[in-house]
Each structure stands twice: as C-alpha cells, then as structure tokens.
Short mmCIF file of C-alpha atoms in Angstrom, two decimals:
data_model
loop_
_atom_site.label_atom_id
_atom_site.label_comp_id
_atom_site.label_asym_id
_atom_site.label_seq_id
_atom_site.Cartn_x
_atom_site.Cartn_y
_atom_site.Cartn_z
CA MET R 1 0.00 0.00 0.00
CA LYS R 2 2.83 2.41 0.86
CA LYS R 3 4.49 1.59 -2.42
CA ILE R 4 1.30 2.34 -4.37
CA LEU R 5 0.73 5.61 -2.43
CA GLY R 6 4.33 6.70 -3.07
CA THR R 7 3.91 6.01 -6.75
CA LEU R 8 0.74 8.15 -6.90
CA ILE R 9 2.44 11.06 -5.09
CA ILE R 10 5.44 10.93 -7.42
CA GLY R 11 3.12 10.75 -10.45
CA SER R 12 1.12 13.76 -9.35
CA LEU R 13 4.29 15.78 -8.76
CA LEU R 14 5.51 14.91 -12.23
CA TYR R 15 2.23 16.27 -13.66
CA VAL R 16 2.30 19.50 -11.65
CA LEU R 17 6.01 20.11 -11.95
CA PRO R 18 7.43 19.84 -15.46
CA ASP R 19 11.06 18.83 -15.97
CA ASN R 20 13.68 21.14 -14.44
CA VAL R 21 11.08 23.44 -12.78
CA SER R 22 10.76 23.68 -9.04
CA ALA R 23 7.50 24.25 -7.22
CA THR R 24 8.80 27.67 -6.15
CA SER R 25 9.45 28.93 -9.73
CA LEU R 26 5.99 27.86 -10.91
CA SER R 27 4.24 29.50 -8.01
CA GLU R 28 6.25 32.72 -8.56
CA THR R 29 5.34 32.66 -12.23
CA GLU R 30 1.65 32.21 -11.48
CA ARG R 31 1.85 35.01 -8.93
CA GLN R 32 3.43 37.26 -11.57
CA VAL R 33 0.76 36.32 -14.11
CA HIS R 34 -1.82 37.29 -11.51
CA LEU R 35 -0.12 40.69 -11.05
CA ALA R 36 -0.10 41.10 -14.84
CA ALA R 37 -3.84 40.36 -14.86
CA ILE R 38 -4.52 43.06 -12.25
CA ALA R 39 -2.35 45.67 -14.02
CA SER R 40 -3.85 44.98 -17.45
CA THR R 41 -7.39 45.12 -16.03
CA ILE R 42 -6.69 48.57 -14.58
CA LEU R 43 -5.27 49.69 -17.94
CA HIS R 44 -8.26 48.29 -19.83
CA GLU R 45 -10.68 50.13 -17.57
CA LYS R 46 -8.67 53.31 -17.94
CA TYR R 47 -8.92 53.55 -21.71
CA THR R 48 -12.46 52.18 -22.02
CA GLN R 49 -14.21 53.90 -19.10
CA ASN R 50 -12.27 57.06 -18.26
CA LEU R 51 -11.53 58.57 -21.66
CA ASP R 52 -10.91 62.21 -22.44
CA TYR R 53 -9.18 61.51 -25.78
CA LYS R 54 -6.46 64.05 -25.14
CA THR R 55 -4.54 62.82 -22.08
CA LEU R 56 -1.96 60.06 -22.23
CA ILE R 57 -2.52 56.98 -20.06
CA GLY R 58 0.71 57.17 -18.09
CA THR R 59 1.17 55.13 -14.91
CA PRO R 60 -1.42 52.38 -15.66
CA TYR R 61 0.17 51.77 -19.07
CA ILE R 62 3.73 51.71 -17.70
CA ASN R 63 2.75 49.36 -14.86
CA ALA R 64 0.87 46.99 -17.15
CA ARG R 65 3.67 46.90 -19.70
CA TYR R 66 6.18 46.10 -16.94
CA GLU R 67 4.09 43.44 -15.17
CA VAL R 68 2.97 41.74 -18.39
CA GLY R 69 6.48 41.83 -19.82
CA LYS R 70 7.89 40.27 -16.69
CA ALA R 71 5.16 37.60 -16.67
CA LYS R 72 5.89 36.73 -20.30
CA LYS R 73 9.57 36.18 -19.61
CA MET R 74 8.83 34.00 -16.59
CA VAL R 75 6.30 31.86 -18.47
CA ASP R 76 8.72 31.50 -21.38
CA SER R 77 11.33 30.12 -18.98
CA LEU R 78 9.05 27.25 -17.97
CA SER R 79 9.51 23.91 -19.62
CA ASN R 80 6.84 22.84 -22.07
CA SER R 81 3.69 21.60 -20.40
CA GLU R 82 -0.06 22.00 -20.48
CA ARG R 83 0.16 24.55 -17.68
CA LYS R 84 2.68 26.63 -19.64
CA LYS R 85 0.31 26.72 -22.61
CA GLN R 86 -2.48 27.89 -20.33
CA LEU R 87 -0.33 30.66 -18.85
CA LEU R 88 0.92 31.73 -22.29
CA THR R 89 -2.68 32.08 -23.48
CA ARG R 90 -3.51 34.27 -20.50
CA VAL R 91 -0.41 36.42 -20.93
CA ALA R 92 -1.14 36.85 -24.66
CA GLY R 93 -4.50 38.37 -23.70
CA TYR R 94 -2.77 40.79 -21.34
CA GLN R 95 -0.23 41.69 -24.03
CA LYS R 96 -3.10 42.64 -26.32
CA ILE R 97 -4.46 44.97 -23.65
CA VAL R 98 -1.02 46.61 -23.34
CA LYS R 99 -0.90 46.95 -27.12
CA ASN R 100 -4.33 48.57 -27.06
CA GLY R 101 -3.16 51.00 -24.38
CA ASN R 102 -0.16 51.90 -26.50
CA ALA R 103 -2.41 52.43 -29.53
CA TYR R 104 -4.59 54.77 -27.47
CA ASN R 105 -1.53 56.77 -26.37
CA ASN R 106 -0.28 56.97 -29.95
CA ALA R 107 -3.66 58.29 -31.05
CA VAL R 108 -3.48 60.98 -28.35
CA ARG R 109 0.02 61.95 -29.51
CA THR R 110 -1.05 62.10 -33.16
CA TYR R 111 -3.37 65.10 -33.02
CA PRO R 112 -0.81 67.72 -31.87
CA ILE R 113 1.53 66.53 -34.62
CA LEU R 114 -1.23 66.79 -37.22
CA VAL R 115 -2.16 70.26 -35.95
CA ASN R 116 1.45 71.35 -36.34
CA TYR R 117 1.56 70.14 -39.94
CA LYS R 118 -1.87 71.69 -40.61
CA GLU R 119 -0.73 75.09 -39.34
CA LYS R 120 2.53 74.86 -41.24
CA TYR R 121 1.30 73.56 -44.59
CA LEU R 122 -2.43 74.36 -44.76
CA ASP R 123 -3.43 77.24 -42.48
CA VAL R 124 -0.68 79.49 -43.79
CA PHE R 125 -2.44 79.31 -47.15
CA LEU R 126 -6.01 79.59 -45.86
CA ASN R 127 -5.31 82.65 -43.72
CA ASP R 128 -2.88 84.53 -45.92
CA SER R 129 -2.83 85.85 -49.44
CA ARG R 130 0.43 84.32 -50.58
CA PRO R 131 0.51 81.95 -53.57
CA TYR R 132 0.27 78.30 -52.56
CA ILE R 133 2.81 75.72 -53.60
CA ILE R 134 1.38 72.33 -54.50
CA LYS R 135 4.38 70.55 -53.02
CA ASP R 136 3.26 71.81 -49.58
CA TYR R 137 -0.11 70.16 -50.12
CA ASN R 138 1.53 66.93 -51.29
CA TYR R 139 3.91 66.94 -48.33
CA PHE R 140 1.02 67.35 -45.89
CA ASN R 141 -0.81 64.45 -47.54
CA TYR R 142 2.32 62.33 -47.19
CA LYS R 143 2.52 63.07 -43.46
CA LEU R 144 -1.19 62.41 -43.07
CA SER R 145 -0.81 59.01 -44.72
CA LEU R 146 1.82 58.13 -42.10
CA LEU R 147 -0.17 59.35 -39.11
CA GLN R 148 -3.74 58.41 -39.98
CA PRO R 149 -3.18 54.66 -39.31
CA ASN R 150 -2.64 55.55 -35.63
CA TYR R 151 -6.39 56.13 -35.37
CA ASP R 152 -7.21 52.92 -37.22
CA LYS R 153 -5.25 50.90 -34.66
CA VAL R 154 -7.23 52.15 -31.65
CA TYR R 155 -9.11 49.35 -29.88
CA GLY R 156 -12.91 49.50 -30.02
CA LYS R 157 -14.97 50.91 -32.89
CA PHE R 158 -16.64 53.49 -30.69
CA ILE R 159 -13.36 54.86 -29.33
CA GLN R 160 -11.80 54.72 -32.79
CA ASN R 161 -14.69 56.67 -34.30
CA GLU R 162 -14.58 59.21 -31.48
CA PHE R 163 -10.92 59.93 -32.18
CA LYS R 164 -11.62 60.36 -35.88
CA THR R 165 -14.69 62.52 -35.29
CA ARG R 166 -12.94 64.78 -32.80
CA TYR R 167 -9.60 65.14 -34.51
CA LEU R 168 -8.95 63.44 -37.84
CA ASN R 169 -12.11 64.58 -39.66
CA SER R 170 -11.47 68.26 -38.91
CA ILE R 171 -7.89 67.95 -40.17
CA LYS R 172 -9.05 66.21 -43.35
CA LYS R 173 -11.74 68.84 -43.85
CA THR R 174 -9.09 71.56 -43.83
CA ARG R 175 -6.98 69.50 -46.22
CA ASP R 176 -9.96 69.11 -48.57
CA GLU R 177 -10.66 72.85 -48.43
CA VAL R 178 -7.12 73.58 -49.55
CA TYR R 179 -7.63 71.10 -52.39
CA TYR R 180 -10.78 72.93 -53.49
CA LEU R 181 -9.01 76.28 -53.22
CA MET R 182 -6.16 75.04 -55.38
CA ASN R 183 -8.63 73.92 -58.02
CA ALA R 184 -10.55 77.19 -57.76
CA LYS R 185 -7.29 79.08 -58.34
CA LYS R 186 -6.58 76.97 -61.41
CA ASN R 187 -10.09 77.61 -62.76
CA LEU R 188 -9.82 81.36 -62.11
CA ASP R 189 -6.46 81.55 -63.86
CA LEU R 190 -7.95 79.78 -66.89
CA ALA R 191 -10.98 82.07 -66.80
CA MET R 192 -8.75 85.15 -66.71
CA LYS R 193 -6.62 83.77 -69.54
CA SER R 194 -9.59 83.11 -71.83
CA GLN R 195 -11.71 86.16 -71.00
CA TYR R 196 -10.86 88.02 -74.22
CA GLY R 197 -10.54 85.22 -76.77
CA ASN R 198 -13.17 82.77 -75.54
CA SER R 199 -15.81 84.22 -73.22
CA GLU R 200 -17.81 80.97 -73.20
CA GLU R 201 -14.81 79.05 -71.86
CA SER R 202 -14.12 81.81 -69.36
CA TYR R 203 -17.69 81.59 -68.00
CA ARG R 204 -17.35 77.79 -67.79
CA GLN R 205 -14.18 78.09 -65.73
CA LEU R 206 -15.84 80.66 -63.47
CA THR R 207 -18.68 78.21 -62.83
CA ASN R 208 -16.15 75.51 -61.91
CA ALA R 209 -14.30 77.91 -59.61
CA LEU R 210 -17.49 78.91 -57.78
CA ALA R 211 -18.47 75.24 -57.33
CA CYS R 212 -15.10 74.63 -55.65
CA LEU R 213 -15.38 77.69 -53.42
CA LYS R 214 -18.79 76.54 -52.13
CA ASN R 215 -16.96 73.62 -50.49
CA VAL R 216 -14.72 75.97 -48.50
CA SER R 217 -15.64 77.61 -45.20
CA THR R 218 -14.73 81.22 -44.46
CA SER R 219 -11.04 81.99 -44.91
CA LYS R 220 -8.82 84.80 -46.14
CA GLN R 221 -7.99 82.91 -49.31
CA LYS R 222 -11.64 82.20 -50.12
CA GLU R 223 -12.46 85.90 -49.81
CA LEU R 224 -9.65 86.77 -52.21
CA PHE R 225 -10.78 84.18 -54.75
CA LEU R 226 -14.39 85.35 -54.53
CA GLU R 227 -13.18 88.88 -55.24
CA GLN R 228 -11.22 87.59 -58.20
CA TYR R 229 -14.30 85.68 -59.38
CA THR R 230 -16.36 88.88 -59.22
CA LEU R 231 -13.70 90.87 -61.05
CA ILE R 232 -13.43 88.41 -63.95
CA LYS R 233 -17.22 88.15 -64.19
CA ASN R 234 -17.49 91.95 -64.32
CA ILE R 235 -14.82 92.18 -66.99
CA LEU R 236 -16.64 89.56 -69.09
CA GLU R 237 -19.90 91.46 -68.75
CA ASP R 238 -18.16 94.72 -69.62
CA ASN R 239 -16.58 93.17 -72.69
CA GLN R 240 -19.88 91.76 -73.93
CA ALA R 241 -21.70 95.07 -73.32
CA GLY R 242 -18.92 97.07 -75.00
CA ARG R 243 -18.38 99.15 -71.85
CA ASP R 244 -15.13 100.87 -70.97
CA TYR R 245 -13.99 100.11 -67.46
CA PHE R 246 -11.58 101.22 -64.81
CA TYR R 247 -10.83 99.36 -61.56
CA ILE R 248 -9.22 100.42 -58.32
CA SER R 249 -8.10 97.69 -55.94
CA LYS R 250 -6.70 97.50 -52.42
CA GLY R 251 -4.63 94.51 -53.37
CA SER R 252 -3.50 92.97 -56.62
CA TYR R 253 -5.90 93.81 -59.45
CA SER R 254 -6.48 90.10 -60.02
CA LEU R 255 -7.86 89.75 -56.48
CA GLY R 256 -10.83 92.01 -56.99
CA PRO R 257 -11.87 95.63 -57.17
CA THR R 258 -12.93 97.85 -54.30
CA MET R 259 -14.24 100.48 -56.65
CA LYS R 260 -15.30 100.24 -60.26
CA MET R 261 -15.91 103.19 -62.59
CA TYR R 262 -17.29 103.16 -66.13
CA SER R 263 -16.09 105.88 -68.40
CA ASN R 264 -15.84 106.61 -72.09
CA LEU R 265 -12.58 108.50 -71.85
CA GLU R 266 -12.85 110.19 -75.21
CA GLY R 267 -13.09 113.91 -74.60
CA GLU R 268 -12.87 113.45 -70.84
CA SER R 269 -10.18 113.83 -68.23
CA VAL R 270 -9.54 111.44 -65.38
CA HIS R 271 -7.93 112.13 -62.00
CA LEU R 272 -7.22 109.82 -59.09
CA TRP R 273 -6.17 110.80 -55.58
CA ILE R 274 -4.99 108.52 -52.77
CA ALA R 275 -4.64 110.70 -49.70
CA ASP R 276 -4.87 111.02 -45.92
CA ALA R 277 -8.65 110.97 -45.31
CA GLU R 278 -8.46 113.09 -42.14
CA LYS R 279 -6.17 115.69 -43.69
CA TYR R 280 -8.24 115.90 -46.89
CA PRO R 281 -11.83 115.08 -45.89
CA SER R 282 -13.53 116.52 -48.97
CA TYR R 283 -13.27 116.58 -52.74
CA GLU R 284 -12.73 120.33 -52.68
CA SER R 285 -9.81 120.01 -50.26
CA LEU R 286 -8.10 117.59 -52.64
CA LYS R 287 -8.82 119.75 -55.69
CA LYS R 288 -6.60 122.46 -54.24
CA VAL R 289 -3.65 120.16 -53.57
CA ASP R 290 -0.62 119.46 -55.71
CA GLY R 291 -0.63 115.73 -56.46
CA LYS R 292 2.89 115.35 -55.12
CA LYS R 293 1.71 116.24 -51.62
CA VAL R 294 -0.63 113.26 -51.29
CA TYR R 295 0.11 109.54 -51.14
CA GLY R 296 -0.66 109.10 -54.81
CA TYR R 297 -2.04 111.09 -57.71
CA PHE R 298 -2.86 110.14 -61.28
CA SER R 299 -3.91 112.28 -64.20
CA SER R 300 -4.96 110.87 -67.55
CA ASP R 301 -2.43 113.26 -69.09
CA HIS R 302 0.41 111.26 -67.52
CA ALA R 303 -0.62 107.70 -68.37
CA GLY R 304 2.14 105.16 -68.41
CA TYR R 305 4.42 106.88 -65.92
CA THR R 306 5.15 106.73 -62.20
CA ILE R 307 3.09 109.53 -60.76
CA SER R 308 4.02 111.23 -57.50
CA ASN R 309 4.66 108.72 -54.71
CA PHE R 310 3.10 105.56 -56.09
CA ASN R 311 3.49 103.22 -59.01
CA TRP R 312 0.70 103.52 -61.54
CA THR R 313 0.01 100.73 -64.02
CA TYR R 314 -1.88 101.84 -67.11
CA ARG R 315 -2.89 99.62 -70.01
CA ASP R 316 -4.43 100.67 -73.27
CA TRP R 317 -6.42 97.92 -75.01
CA SER R 318 -7.30 100.18 -77.96
CA SER R 319 -7.98 98.64 -81.34
CA ALA R 320 -9.10 99.79 -84.78
CA TYR R 321 -12.59 98.58 -83.98
CA HIS R 322 -12.95 100.08 -80.53
CA THR R 323 -10.85 103.06 -79.62
CA ASN R 324 -10.22 104.79 -76.34
CA ILE R 325 -10.82 101.78 -74.12
CA VAL R 326 -8.71 102.17 -71.05
CA TRP R 327 -8.26 99.68 -68.27
CA GLY R 328 -6.15 100.65 -65.31
CA TYR R 329 -5.68 99.53 -61.76
CA TRP R 330 -4.02 100.81 -58.66
CA ASP R 331 -2.69 98.62 -55.83
CA ILE R 332 -2.61 99.92 -52.27
CA ASP R 333 0.34 97.69 -51.44
CA TRP R 334 2.49 99.43 -54.04
CA ILE R 335 2.23 102.72 -52.18
CA ASN R 336 4.32 101.21 -49.43
CA ASN R 337 7.15 100.52 -51.81
CA GLU R 338 10.70 100.89 -50.58
CA ASN R 339 11.12 104.40 -52.00
CA ASP R 340 7.50 105.54 -51.73
CA ALA R 341 5.44 107.26 -49.09
CA LEU R 342 4.69 104.95 -46.18
CA ILE R 343 1.08 104.63 -45.00
CA PRO R 344 1.11 103.40 -41.38
CA VAL R 345 -1.28 100.79 -40.00
CA GLY R 346 -4.46 102.41 -38.72
CA LYS R 347 -4.30 105.39 -41.09
CA LYS R 348 -7.60 106.24 -42.81
CA ILE R 349 -7.13 106.55 -46.55
CA LYS R 350 -9.36 108.33 -49.06
CA VAL R 351 -9.42 107.05 -52.63
CA LEU R 352 -11.14 109.52 -54.95
CA PHE R 353 -11.67 109.03 -58.67
CA GLU R 354 -12.83 111.98 -60.77
CA VAL R 355 -14.09 111.99 -64.36
CA VAL R 356 -14.64 115.40 -65.97
CA LYS R 357 -16.83 115.26 -69.05
CA GLU R 358 -16.61 117.56 -72.05
CA ASN R 359 -19.62 119.55 -70.89
CA GLY R 360 -17.97 120.13 -67.53
CA ASP R 361 -20.03 117.62 -65.54
CA VAL R 362 -18.00 115.83 -62.88
CA THR R 363 -18.53 112.23 -61.82
CA LEU R 364 -16.98 111.23 -58.49
CA ASN R 365 -16.35 107.80 -56.99
CA GLU R 366 -14.75 107.70 -53.58
CA GLU R 367 -14.07 105.35 -50.70
CA VAL R 368 -12.46 105.70 -47.29
CA PHE R 369 -10.81 102.71 -45.64
CA THR R 370 -8.18 101.99 -43.00
CA MET R 371 -4.72 100.62 -43.62
CA THR R 372 -4.70 97.16 -42.03
CA GLU R 373 -1.81 95.04 -40.85
CA ASP R 374 -2.56 92.62 -43.66
CA LEU R 375 -2.31 95.31 -46.32
CA PHE R 376 0.78 96.73 -44.65
CA ARG R 377 2.41 93.30 -44.52
CA LYS R 378 1.81 92.85 -48.24
CA ALA R 379 3.53 96.12 -48.94
CA HIS R 380 6.89 96.02 -50.66
CA VAL R 381 8.88 97.41 -47.75
CA ARG R 382 12.31 96.00 -47.00
#
C-alpha cells in the first residue's frame, strides 16, 4: 500500500512540476501572471471607461507593460507543459491589452503633430494671401498618410470613431478645403486667360471655380478668390456690353476691385487721388492740392508713368474697332514701396476718382478705408 501511495504522489508531482522546474518557480510565475492580470485590467478600464481623448494613459500603461512583460519572460522560462500553454494564453490576452493602451496613447500623440503640420502647410495658405505651392499640399498628404493609421489601430470601434470625429475629420476637412481652393485658383487663372478670346470658356471656368469655393468655409484665401471671381465676371460682362472700365483695388488687381468706374474717356479727363482721409476730408480740399503732396495722384495726361509717390500701371487695349478703351488699376500695397510714401497701419485713406466730361459735368467715386496690418504686410517694404 505504501508503495502504491508513493507512486501516486510521485506521479502527481511529475504532472504539476514539469522537468527542471521547481515548485517555487511555478508559483512565482503564477503570482506574476496574476499581477499582470490586475495591471492589465486597470489599464483596460482606464482607456475604455475614463476617456478624455487628449490625455496620455501614463502610470497604468507603464505598470501593465512592466508586469505583463515580466510575466511573459517567466512563463517563457518554464519547460513545455499543459500549464505553460495555459499561462501563455492568458499572458497573450494581457499583451493585447497593453498593445491597445499603446495604440490609445499613440492616437493621443497624433493630433498635436497633425495640428502642427496643418498650421505649417495648410493654415498658412487659408489665412494669408500668398501663392500656394502644390508641393506643400503633397507633403502634408504624405505626413497624413503616415499618421492616420494611428487612429485605425485604436481598440474598439466606438473609441476609434470618437478619435476620428474629434480630430482626424477636422484635419481632413481643412486638407480638402485647400484642395478645393487650389482647383478654384486653377479655374480662375484659366478664366482670366480666356476672358478676351473665348468668353464661353471663361464663364465655364468661373462656374467651376465657384463650385469649388462653395466647399470651403470662411477663410482669407476664399475671400480673395471670390473677389477675383467677381472681377473676372465683371470684366466679361463689360466686354460683352462694350463698356469701358476702370478698376481700383486695395490689393493685386487680379484679387478684386474695391471700386469700379465706367467711363468713355474720349473727350474726358480722369484724376485719381490717394490721400490722408483726415487731412483731406472733402473733394474740394483735394482739388486744391498738388498731387505730389498726397500719397498718390494720377492724371490721364500722364498715363504710363510713375506719378508722384506711387506706381501707376496703365494699359491701353485700344484697337481699330474700338478706340479709347482704357483699363487701369491701382494697388494699395504698391504705395508702401521701398522708396514711396509709407502709410502706417491704422491710417484712414481716401481714394477719390474723378471723371470730368466735355460739358464740364464731374462724376466722383470715392471710398475711405483703413490701412490694415494685412495690407501693410503685403507692402513692398524691406
């Protein structure tokens, strides 16, 4: 009987204790697996029940990674047995939880990086008036393709969708708006290019440009393109109606007029003042002033030259079929040229355009506006 009992005890020990493993090492391993289970449970609860989607899971993630990593090494050191397989299966589940915690942290880290790229390669275009370089757009898309998978790896469809809704979708919306703006710019350039030779094509391109701009929320660049759209449309209408036209713009002429005057210049004289609105509040006060004393002055007798303190661009589109058609434009930013009179930010400026007809009648168009930081920044001042 003793012999049989001894054999049973030895047999049971052989089942519980695989080769070369002591009872102490197995119990320590199981204890460590238990600690890994506790740590991973805390981590799982942290990123599934206490989310704010913007704070890294610090201590719970570090603890779980340490405890699970230690458990894995200890289980790996056990000799092959059914118990080892059981422990490995449990540890694999804990490793997945650690991986999910890491994915959550990576998703949290992703948004500030995306915002940085958005500000650097997208917002600078949306909120400024500088020309956009397509390589900036392509570079942003490249970075987005590297970072977007961080949201796809987040555990749980709900959490994954929340990350995308809160952060990724807004970034992609801005990216898409820049795409539409780039296409609108291309359409507007084509419309401007074909406005004289092919008005039908020009109108078609304007329609395409407007369709693109409708997909863009309010931004500096959209405003500029809408102004350009209006300018080209007005020019097309003027051409078709056979009207002479003259535009004055605060920025580049291609970005839209602030004032528009029609005038058959034959037998008429034209004068343009750009002056300090407070110093010269009325038309009469400007009439008495020498043009050189104001910011800028243009007389139709001096077309094609630099007048007073600003650069004047004058173009004559005369032809044998339609004479005396004059199209000119003035840019506020050119006043602040390196060698020209400097208009400080905050200064109120009067722009006054005068047409004197042969019979002596005078037509006036005037506007008062304030020099802004944006206009000043665009100025050609070194």
